[in-house]
Amino acid sequence: MAELPYRAFCVAVRKDALVKMHGLEADNPYDLALAQGVEAVHAWIEGHGGGVATWVAEARGKREDRDLASTWRHIHAFGPAAYLGETLEFVPGSDNVAGIQLADLIGYPVARRVLNPESPHRAFDVIEPHLRNGLASRSWVELP
């Protein structure tokens, strides 16, 4: 993990804080995370010469996939022109797609760091240089 060439964009949504702030009217945390993630990836792409991203998501179920695809379409319908031409593909976890496996390996250490920022996390230390811009202090986006 330390030597692989990758850049990871992580969005952490504290569901407890989101509900505490907005109650039952809170936005769907997965929708918030997707919107923030798309924005972060596009800012990075633009900062590195531009281009179009291809997105792959692990299939979670018909309803969940339909909801995520709906949010995806909304983000791209009302987002900047840079989003045009992008695709979103759902793949089953059983396909063992390397990028999805990598995301699974990154997600847990980031979640542990968000939930317990003062605790040492060796796995997080390994992946931290690969997060977004490799910022040492805060290299992920945390939403309430």
Backbone as a chain_set.jsonl record, in Angstrom:
{"seq": "MAELPYRAFCVAVRKDALVKMHGLEADNPYDLALAQGVEAVHAWIEGHGGGVATWVAEARGKREDRDLASTWRHIHAFGPAAYLGETLEFVPGSDNVAGIQLADLIGYPVARRVLNPESPHRAFDVIEPHLRNGLASRSWVELP", "coords": {"N": [[0.83, -1.197, 0.0], [1.959, 1.212, 0.692], [3.82, 1.67, -1.325], [2.452, 1.623, -3.728], [1.292, 3.353, -6.685], [-1.01, 5.637, -6.27], [-3.776, 7.89, -5.805], [-5.952, 8.886, -3.374], [-9.254, 9.929, -2.662], [-11.089, 10.897, -0.052], [-14.147, 11.005, 1.709], [-15.651, 11.666, 4.667], [-18.548, 11.124, 6.454], [-20.064, 12.064, 9.279], [-22.57, 10.531, 10.509], [-24.03, 10.648, 12.883], [-23.565, 13.276, 13.797], [-24.612, 14.673, 11.645], [-27.375, 14.051, 11.723], [-27.9, 15.084, 14.244], [-27.493, 17.805, 13.775], [-29.332, 18.392, 11.719], [-31.571, 16.86, 12.042], [-34.318, 14.681, 11.215], [-34.659, 15.658, 8.714], [-32.27, 15.725, 7.462], [-29.914, 15.604, 4.781], [-29.287, 12.796, 2.622], [-26.573, 10.898, 3.661], [-24.884, 9.499, 1.905], [-25.397, 10.718, -0.522], [-24.426, 13.281, 0.033], [-21.723, 12.664, 0.437], [-20.993, 11.665, -2.096], [-21.398, 13.939, -3.74], [-19.544, 15.757, -2.609], [-17.208, 14.296, -2.997], [-17.066, 14.067, -5.819], [-16.71, 16.758, -6.447], [-14.209, 17.257, -5.208], [-12.494, 15.5, -6.599], [-12.714, 16.557, -9.174], [-11.642, 19.114, -8.811], [-9.007, 18.442, -8.337], [-8.353, 17.14, -10.751], [-8.63, 19.277, -12.572], [-6.606, 20.913, -11.615], [-4.47, 19.505, -12.502], [-4.258, 19.608, -15.243], [-6.703, 18.959, -16.43], [-9.429, 16.923, -17.783], [-11.424, 13.921, -18.136], [-13.179, 11.996, -15.809], [-13.592, 8.534, -15.077], [-15.924, 6.695, -13.371], [-16.32, 4.176, -10.94], [-18.371, 2.142, -9.049], [-19.063, 0.052, -6.28], [-21.548, -2.352, -6.567], [-24.467, -2.331, -4.603], [-27.027, -3.107, -4.23], [-30.285, -3.19, -5.738], [-32.023, -0.964, -5.114], [-30.29, 0.782, -3.705], [-28.287, 1.201, -5.624], [-29.808, 2.393, -7.647], [-30.605, 4.745, -6.328], [-28.109, 5.981, -5.879], [-27.273, 6.316, -8.53], [-29.22, 8.102, -9.373], [-28.599, 10.36, -7.827], [-26.073, 10.809, -8.881], [-26.737, 11.485, -11.563], [-28.122, 13.877, -11.046], [-26.108, 15.506, -9.904], [-24.417, 15.704, -12.123], [-26.082, 16.843, -13.996], [-26.48, 19.41, -13.065], [-23.981, 20.341, -12.52], [-20.663, 21.676, -13.27], [-19.493, 22.158, -16.686], [-17.301, 20.547, -16.988], [-17.947, 18.089, -16.006], [-19.231, 16.751, -17.985], [-19.567, 13.949, -20.115], [-18.657, 12.04, -18.402], [-18.821, 8.79, -16.899], [-20.627, 6.411, -14.92], [-20.199, 3.357, -13.483], [-21.52, 0.384, -12.189], [-20.257, -2.298, -10.382], [-20.236, -5.712, -9.346], [-19.164, -6.727, -6.069], [-17.956, -9.181, -6.077], [-16.505, -9.238, -8.392], [-13.968, -8.454, -7.883], [-12.561, -5.986, -8.408], [-9.7, -4.069, -8.705], [-9.476, -1.317, -7.928], [-11.723, -0.951, -6.309], [-11.223, -2.78, -4.278], [-8.953, -1.562, -3.237], [-10.087, 0.831, -2.331], [-11.696, -0.219, -0.287], [-9.688, -1.075, 1.484], [-8.6, 1.353, 2.211], [-10.702, 2.782, 3.323], [-11.402, 1.883, 5.988], [-9.136, 2.552, 7.76], [-9.255, 5.38, 7.457], [-11.799, 5.946, 8.482], [-11.4, 5.107, 11.156], [-9.542, 7.024, 11.967], [-11.033, 9.379, 11.735], [-13.031, 8.924, 13.631], [-11.534, 8.548, 15.966], [-9.365, 10.655, 16.403], [-7.08, 11.165, 17.947], [-5.897, 8.783, 18.536], [-3.268, 6.472, 17.792], [-2.765, 5.225, 14.504], [-1.552, 2.9, 12.633], [-2.094, 1.821, 10.092], [-3.39, 3.963, 8.883], [-1.294, 5.783, 8.794], [0.26, 4.65, 6.787], [-1.295, 4.963, 4.473], [-1.819, 7.665, 4.393], [-0.022, 9.508, 2.955], [-0.984, 9.168, 0.389], [-3.461, 10.234, 0.258], [-5.658, 12.485, -1.172], [-4.047, 15.374, -1.533], [-1.874, 14.547, -0.167], [-1.61, 15.763, 2.289], [-0.351, 16.336, 5.5], [-1.769, 16.96, 7.85], [-4.615, 17.07, 7.495], [-6.091, 15.308, 5.28], [-8.447, 14.587, 4.125], [-11.937, 15.012, 3.531], [-14.248, 15.972, 5.879], [-17.541, 15.73, 6.698], [-20.279, 17.009, 8.635]], "CA": [[0.0, 0.0, 0.0], [2.809, 2.397, 0.764], [4.579, 1.858, -2.552], [1.587, 1.679, -4.905], [1.031, 4.705, -7.186], [-2.434, 5.972, -6.274], [-4.237, 9.076, -5.072], [-7.276, 8.561, -2.845], [-10.089, 11.051, -2.243], [-11.973, 10.33, 0.969], [-15.145, 11.873, 2.322], [-16.213, 11.024, 5.856], [-19.78, 11.757, 6.912], [-20.445, 11.666, 10.634], [-24.028, 10.448, 10.451], [-24.575, 11.098, 14.159], [-23.531, 14.741, 13.816], [-25.525, 15.14, 10.597], [-28.74, 13.959, 12.257], [-27.985, 16.018, 15.368], [-27.585, 19.161, 13.241], [-30.445, 18.605, 10.794], [-32.705, 16.003, 12.377], [-34.784, 13.736, 10.2], [-34.634, 16.337, 7.415], [-30.89, 15.73, 6.975], [-29.678, 15.005, 3.466], [-28.737, 11.451, 2.62], [-25.114, 11.02, 3.798], [-24.218, 8.986, 0.715], [-25.515, 11.769, -1.527], [-23.478, 14.324, 0.422], [-20.37, 12.174, 0.195], [-20.763, 11.607, -3.537], [-21.272, 15.306, -4.258], [-18.268, 16.311, -2.144], [-16.142, 13.538, -3.649], [-16.988, 14.485, -7.225], [-16.127, 18.11, -6.46], [-12.786, 17.168, -4.862], [-11.785, 14.857, -7.709], [-12.655, 17.493, -10.298], [-10.687, 20.175, -8.495], [-7.68, 17.86, -8.523], [-8.16, 16.93, -12.193], [-8.413, 20.59, -13.193], [-5.287, 21.367, -11.193], [-3.46, 18.678, -13.154], [-4.385, 19.665, -16.696], [-8.05, 18.67, -16.91], [-9.736, 15.589, -18.282], [-12.705, 13.343, -17.762], [-13.026, 10.857, -14.915], [-14.474, 7.385, -15.177], [-16.265, 6.334, -11.997], [-16.752, 2.805, -10.716], [-18.911, 1.958, -7.705], [-19.454, -1.321, -5.964], [-23.001, -2.537, -6.521], [-24.903, -2.591, -3.236], [-28.415, -3.562, -4.262], [-31.026, -2.442, -6.767], [-32.494, 0.338, -4.626], [-29.138, 1.617, -3.384], [-27.648, 1.586, -6.885], [-30.712, 3.33, -8.317], [-30.528, 6.018, -5.612], [-26.813, 6.59, -6.158], [-27.296, 6.737, -9.935], [-30.064, 9.3, -9.438], [-27.78, 11.458, -7.304], [-25.039, 11.018, -9.902], [-27.337, 12.232, -12.676], [-28.428, 15.224, -10.558], [-24.832, 16.228, -9.785], [-23.885, 15.974, -13.451], [-27.003, 17.719, -14.734], [-26.388, 20.783, -12.563], [-22.585, 20.659, -12.251], [-19.946, 22.369, -14.341], [-19.345, 21.472, -17.969], [-16.212, 19.575, -16.862], [-18.522, 16.788, -15.65], [-19.819, 16.131, -19.165], [-18.843, 12.823, -20.678], [-18.285, 11.066, -17.383], [-19.701, 7.646, -16.744], [-20.638, 5.707, -13.639], [-20.448, 1.938, -13.702], [-21.652, -0.418, -10.979], [-19.713, -3.648, -10.534], [-20.42, -6.503, -8.131], [-17.963, -6.912, -5.271], [-17.348, -10.465, -6.439], [-15.627, -9.057, -9.558], [-12.622, -8.177, -7.363], [-11.95, -4.859, -9.116], [-8.587, -3.597, -7.881], [-9.763, -0.005, -7.345], [-12.703, -1.099, -5.226], [-10.506, -3.421, -3.178], [-8.099, -0.53, -2.659], [-10.972, 1.722, -1.573], [-12.063, -0.92, 0.951], [-8.533, -1.066, 2.376], [-8.37, 2.73, 2.648], [-11.854, 3.289, 4.074], [-11.405, 1.578, 7.422], [-8.216, 3.419, 8.5], [-9.744, 6.763, 7.466], [-12.909, 5.984, 9.452], [-10.833, 5.03, 12.513], [-8.907, 8.317, 12.264], [-12.096, 10.37, 11.917], [-13.723, 8.641, 14.893], [-10.581, 8.65, 17.087], [-8.226, 11.353, 15.799], [-5.907, 11.205, 18.823], [-5.325, 7.443, 18.652], [-2.35, 6.108, 16.701], [-3.324, 4.309, 13.5], [-0.445, 2.576, 11.73], [-2.605, 1.665, 8.727], [-3.632, 5.306, 8.363], [0.013, 6.38, 8.498], [0.729, 4.099, 5.522], [-2.06, 5.488, 3.333], [-1.979, 9.121, 4.431], [0.634, 10.248, 1.862], [-1.719, 8.975, -0.86], [-4.775, 10.869, 0.345], [-5.809, 13.751, -1.885], [-2.792, 16.046, -1.845], [-0.843, 14.07, 0.735], [-1.445, 16.706, 3.387], [-0.085, 15.591, 6.729], [-2.696, 17.221, 8.947], [-6.023, 16.788, 7.197], [-6.105, 15.033, 3.849], [-9.739, 14.081, 3.721], [-13.011, 15.95, 3.805], [-15.164, 15.427, 6.886], [-18.791, 16.458, 6.782], [-20.972, 16.688, 9.883]], "C": [[0.872, 1.258, 0.0], [3.478, 2.694, -0.564], [3.717, 1.971, -3.812], [1.375, 3.121, -5.363], [-0.481, 4.969, -7.255], [-2.666, 7.261, -5.511], [-5.657, 8.744, -4.647], [-7.972, 9.839, -2.371], [-11.126, 10.482, -1.287], [-12.908, 11.396, 1.512], [-15.743, 11.097, 3.483], [-17.445, 11.802, 6.292], [-20.094, 11.202, 8.293], [-21.966, 11.692, 10.693], [-24.661, 10.938, 11.742], [-24.632, 12.62, 14.236], [-24.493, 15.328, 12.786], [-26.965, 15.141, 11.096], [-28.922, 14.924, 13.415], [-28.178, 17.457, 14.875], [-28.88, 19.405, 12.478], [-31.669, 17.743, 11.081], [-33.073, 15.07, 11.24], [-34.806, 14.341, 8.805], [-33.235, 16.373, 6.809], [-30.812, 15.085, 5.592], [-29.109, 13.605, 3.639], [-27.209, 11.548, 2.693], [-24.351, 10.502, 2.579], [-24.286, 9.994, -0.425], [-24.523, 12.893, -1.233], [-22.046, 13.909, 0.106], [-20.057, 12.132, -1.3], [-20.554, 13.0, -4.111], [-19.928, 15.918, -3.863], [-17.092, 15.606, -2.825], [-15.961, 13.931, -5.102], [-16.322, 15.854, -7.316], [-14.618, 18.057, -6.185], [-11.978, 16.552, -5.996], [-11.649, 15.827, -8.875], [-11.699, 18.647, -10.035], [-9.261, 19.668, -8.719], [-7.385, 17.655, -10.012], [-7.862, 18.253, -12.891], [-7.045, 21.144, -12.841], [-4.143, 20.604, -11.844], [-3.706, 18.568, -14.662], [-5.747, 19.324, -17.265], [-8.201, 17.257, -17.427], [-11.084, 15.131, -17.777], [-12.446, 12.113, -16.901], [-14.016, 9.76, -15.275], [-14.678, 6.879, -13.759], [-16.778, 4.904, -11.948], [-17.191, 2.703, -9.266], [-19.253, 0.492, -7.495], [-20.969, -1.395, -5.861], [-23.399, -2.944, -5.103], [-26.301, -3.187, -3.166], [-29.178, -2.682, -5.229], [-31.436, -1.056, -6.29], [-31.329, 1.286, -4.37], [-28.446, 2.107, -4.656], [-28.497, 2.602, -7.643], [-30.637, 4.704, -7.66], [-29.21, 6.734, -5.898], [-26.748, 7.091, -7.599], [-28.134, 7.996, -10.115], [-29.294, 10.522, -8.938], [-26.693, 11.817, -8.303], [-25.578, 11.863, -11.057], [-27.628, 13.674, -12.262], [-27.154, 16.064, -10.48], [-24.326, 16.619, -11.171], [-24.804, 16.849, -14.298], [-26.827, 19.175, -14.327], [-24.956, 21.207, -12.26], [-21.947, 21.378, -13.419], [-19.811, 21.51, -15.594], [-18.253, 20.402, -17.918], [-16.739, 18.181, -16.545], [-19.072, 16.045, -16.869], [-18.94, 15.001, -19.684], [-18.424, 11.782, -19.668], [-19.307, 9.942, -17.31], [-19.577, 7.078, -15.337], [-21.028, 4.273, -13.931], [-20.537, 1.247, -12.347], [-21.107, -1.812, -11.266], [-19.955, -4.42, -9.237], [-19.094, -6.67, -7.387], [-17.226, -8.193, -5.627], [-16.44, -10.361, -7.66], [-14.185, -8.744, -9.153], [-11.892, -7.102, -8.165], [-10.906, -4.23, -8.192], [-8.887, -2.254, -7.203], [-10.747, -0.08, -6.199], [-12.067, -1.802, -4.031], [-9.61, -2.41, -2.469], [-8.927, 0.438, -1.816], [-11.406, 1.077, -0.255], [-10.912, -0.897, 1.954], [-8.258, 0.324, 2.942], [-9.479, 3.203, 3.585], [-11.783, 3.054, 5.563], [-10.4, 2.442, 8.197], [-8.658, 4.887, 8.542], [-10.882, 6.9, 8.478], [-12.383, 5.949, 10.88], [-10.225, 6.371, 12.903], [-9.96, 9.393, 12.516], [-12.769, 10.169, 13.279], [-12.826, 8.823, 16.114], [-9.303, 9.341, 16.621], [-6.959, 11.346, 16.652], [-5.223, 9.846, 18.949], [-4.361, 7.173, 17.506], [-2.996, 5.072, 15.788], [-2.236, 4.025, 12.477], [-0.924, 2.429, 10.289], [-2.873, 3.028, 8.095], [-2.314, 5.973, 7.982], [0.564, 5.898, 7.159], [0.012, 4.751, 4.34], [-2.104, 7.011, 3.282], [-1.248, 9.873, 3.32], [-0.101, 10.149, 0.526], [-3.084, 9.672, -0.859], [-4.743, 12.254, -0.266], [-4.469, 14.36, -2.23], [-1.66, 15.617, -0.922], [-0.591, 15.02, 1.888], [-1.304, 15.945, 4.696], [-1.162, 15.788, 7.779], [-4.13, 16.797, 8.655], [-6.18, 16.55, 5.716], [-7.38, 14.339, 3.413], [-10.753, 15.155, 4.042], [-13.946, 15.28, 4.804], [-16.39, 16.319, 6.948], [-19.48, 16.088, 8.081], [-21.955, 15.548, 9.7]], "O": [[0.53, 2.253, -0.639], [3.684, 3.86, -0.9], [4.217, 2.379, -4.861], [1.286, 4.023, -4.529], [-1.14, 4.557, -8.21], [-1.854, 7.666, -4.679], [-6.479, 8.36, -5.479], [-7.353, 10.711, -1.759], [-11.955, 9.665, -1.688], [-12.511, 12.538, 1.743], [-16.277, 10.002, 3.302], [-17.378, 13.017, 6.478], [-20.357, 10.009, 8.449], [-22.573, 12.743, 10.9], [-25.713, 11.575, 11.712], [-25.628, 13.187, 14.686], [-25.115, 16.363, 13.03], [-27.689, 16.119, 10.913], [-29.988, 15.524, 13.557], [-28.926, 18.231, 15.473], [-29.464, 20.485, 12.567], [-32.697, 17.89, 10.42], [-32.235, 14.717, 10.41], [-34.954, 13.62, 7.818], [-33.03, 16.983, 5.76], [-31.547, 14.147, 5.283], [-28.525, 13.277, 4.673], [-26.606, 12.222, 1.858], [-23.28, 11.018, 2.258], [-23.343, 10.113, -1.207], [-23.861, 13.396, -2.14], [-21.259, 14.694, -0.423], [-18.968, 12.526, -1.717], [-19.626, 13.215, -4.89], [-19.253, 16.528, -4.692], [-16.102, 16.243, -3.185], [-14.835, 14.108, -5.567], [-15.465, 16.075, -8.172], [-13.841, 18.738, -6.855], [-10.892, 17.035, -6.316], [-10.589, 15.911, -9.495], [-11.018, 19.106, -10.951], [-8.413, 20.396, -9.235], [-6.288, 17.965, -10.475], [-6.945, 18.336, -13.709], [-6.394, 21.775, -13.675], [-2.984, 21.009, -11.75], [-3.393, 17.547, -15.275], [-5.934, 19.393, -18.48], [-7.237, 16.495, -17.5], [-11.79, 15.861, -17.081], [-11.594, 11.287, -17.228], [-15.132, 10.028, -15.721], [-13.711, 6.659, -13.03], [-17.563, 4.477, -12.794], [-16.472, 3.125, -8.36], [-19.675, -0.207, -8.417], [-21.595, -0.602, -5.158], [-22.754, -3.789, -4.483], [-26.699, -3.716, -2.129], [-28.768, -1.556, -5.51], [-31.215, -0.072, -6.996], [-31.369, 2.45, -4.766], [-28.067, 3.273, -4.757], [-27.97, 3.558, -8.212], [-30.607, 5.72, -8.354], [-29.191, 7.942, -6.131], [-26.224, 8.174, -7.856], [-27.793, 8.861, -10.923], [-29.336, 11.587, -9.554], [-26.425, 12.994, -8.542], [-24.948, 12.834, -11.474], [-27.403, 14.596, -13.045], [-27.131, 17.206, -10.94], [-23.86, 17.741, -11.368], [-24.343, 17.523, -15.219], [-27.005, 20.076, -15.147], [-24.735, 22.322, -11.789], [-22.596, 21.657, -14.427], [-19.993, 20.293, -15.555], [-18.27, 19.459, -18.709], [-16.049, 17.192, -16.789], [-19.347, 14.847, -16.795], [-17.713, 15.102, -19.684], [-17.886, 10.739, -20.042], [-20.486, 10.121, -17.616], [-18.56, 7.246, -14.664], [-22.06, 4.008, -14.549], [-19.721, 1.499, -11.461], [-21.456, -2.429, -12.272], [-19.886, -3.844, -8.151], [-18.032, -6.744, -8.006], [-16.005, -8.271, -5.489], [-15.683, -11.289, -7.943], [-13.285, -8.767, -9.992], [-10.739, -7.289, -8.555], [-11.197, -3.901, -7.041], [-8.58, -2.08, -6.023], [-10.617, 0.652, -5.218], [-12.35, -1.448, -2.887], [-9.521, -2.407, -1.241], [-8.519, 0.818, -0.719], [-11.475, 1.75, 0.773], [-11.14, -0.717, 3.15], [-7.731, 0.446, 4.048], [-9.218, 3.942, 4.535], [-12.084, 3.964, 6.336], [-10.778, 3.023, 9.215], [-8.458, 5.563, 9.55], [-10.921, 7.863, 9.244], [-12.873, 6.69, 11.732], [-10.375, 6.811, 14.043], [-9.798, 10.225, 13.409], [-13.041, 11.136, 13.991], [-13.304, 9.208, 17.181], [-8.27, 8.69, 16.461], [-5.863, 11.51, 16.116], [-4.088, 9.767, 19.419], [-4.604, 7.594, 16.376], [-3.683, 4.161, 16.248], [-2.019, 4.816, 11.559], [-0.24, 2.863, 9.362], [-2.614, 3.225, 6.908], [-2.234, 6.653, 6.958], [1.257, 6.645, 6.469], [0.636, 5.057, 3.324], [-2.395, 7.586, 2.233], [-1.819, 10.819, 2.776], [0.134, 10.959, -0.37], [-3.774, 9.687, -1.878], [-3.906, 13.086, 0.083], [-3.809, 13.887, -3.155], [-0.604, 16.25, -0.895], [0.521, 15.08, 2.411], [-2.061, 15.011, 4.961], [-1.446, 14.861, 8.537], [-4.783, 16.213, 9.519], [-6.383, 17.5, 4.96], [-7.384, 13.587, 2.438], [-10.445, 16.11, 4.757], [-14.382, 14.148, 4.591], [-16.289, 17.516, 7.217], [-19.296, 14.98, 8.586], [-22.624, 15.151, 10.654]]}, "num_chains": 1, "name": "protein.A"}
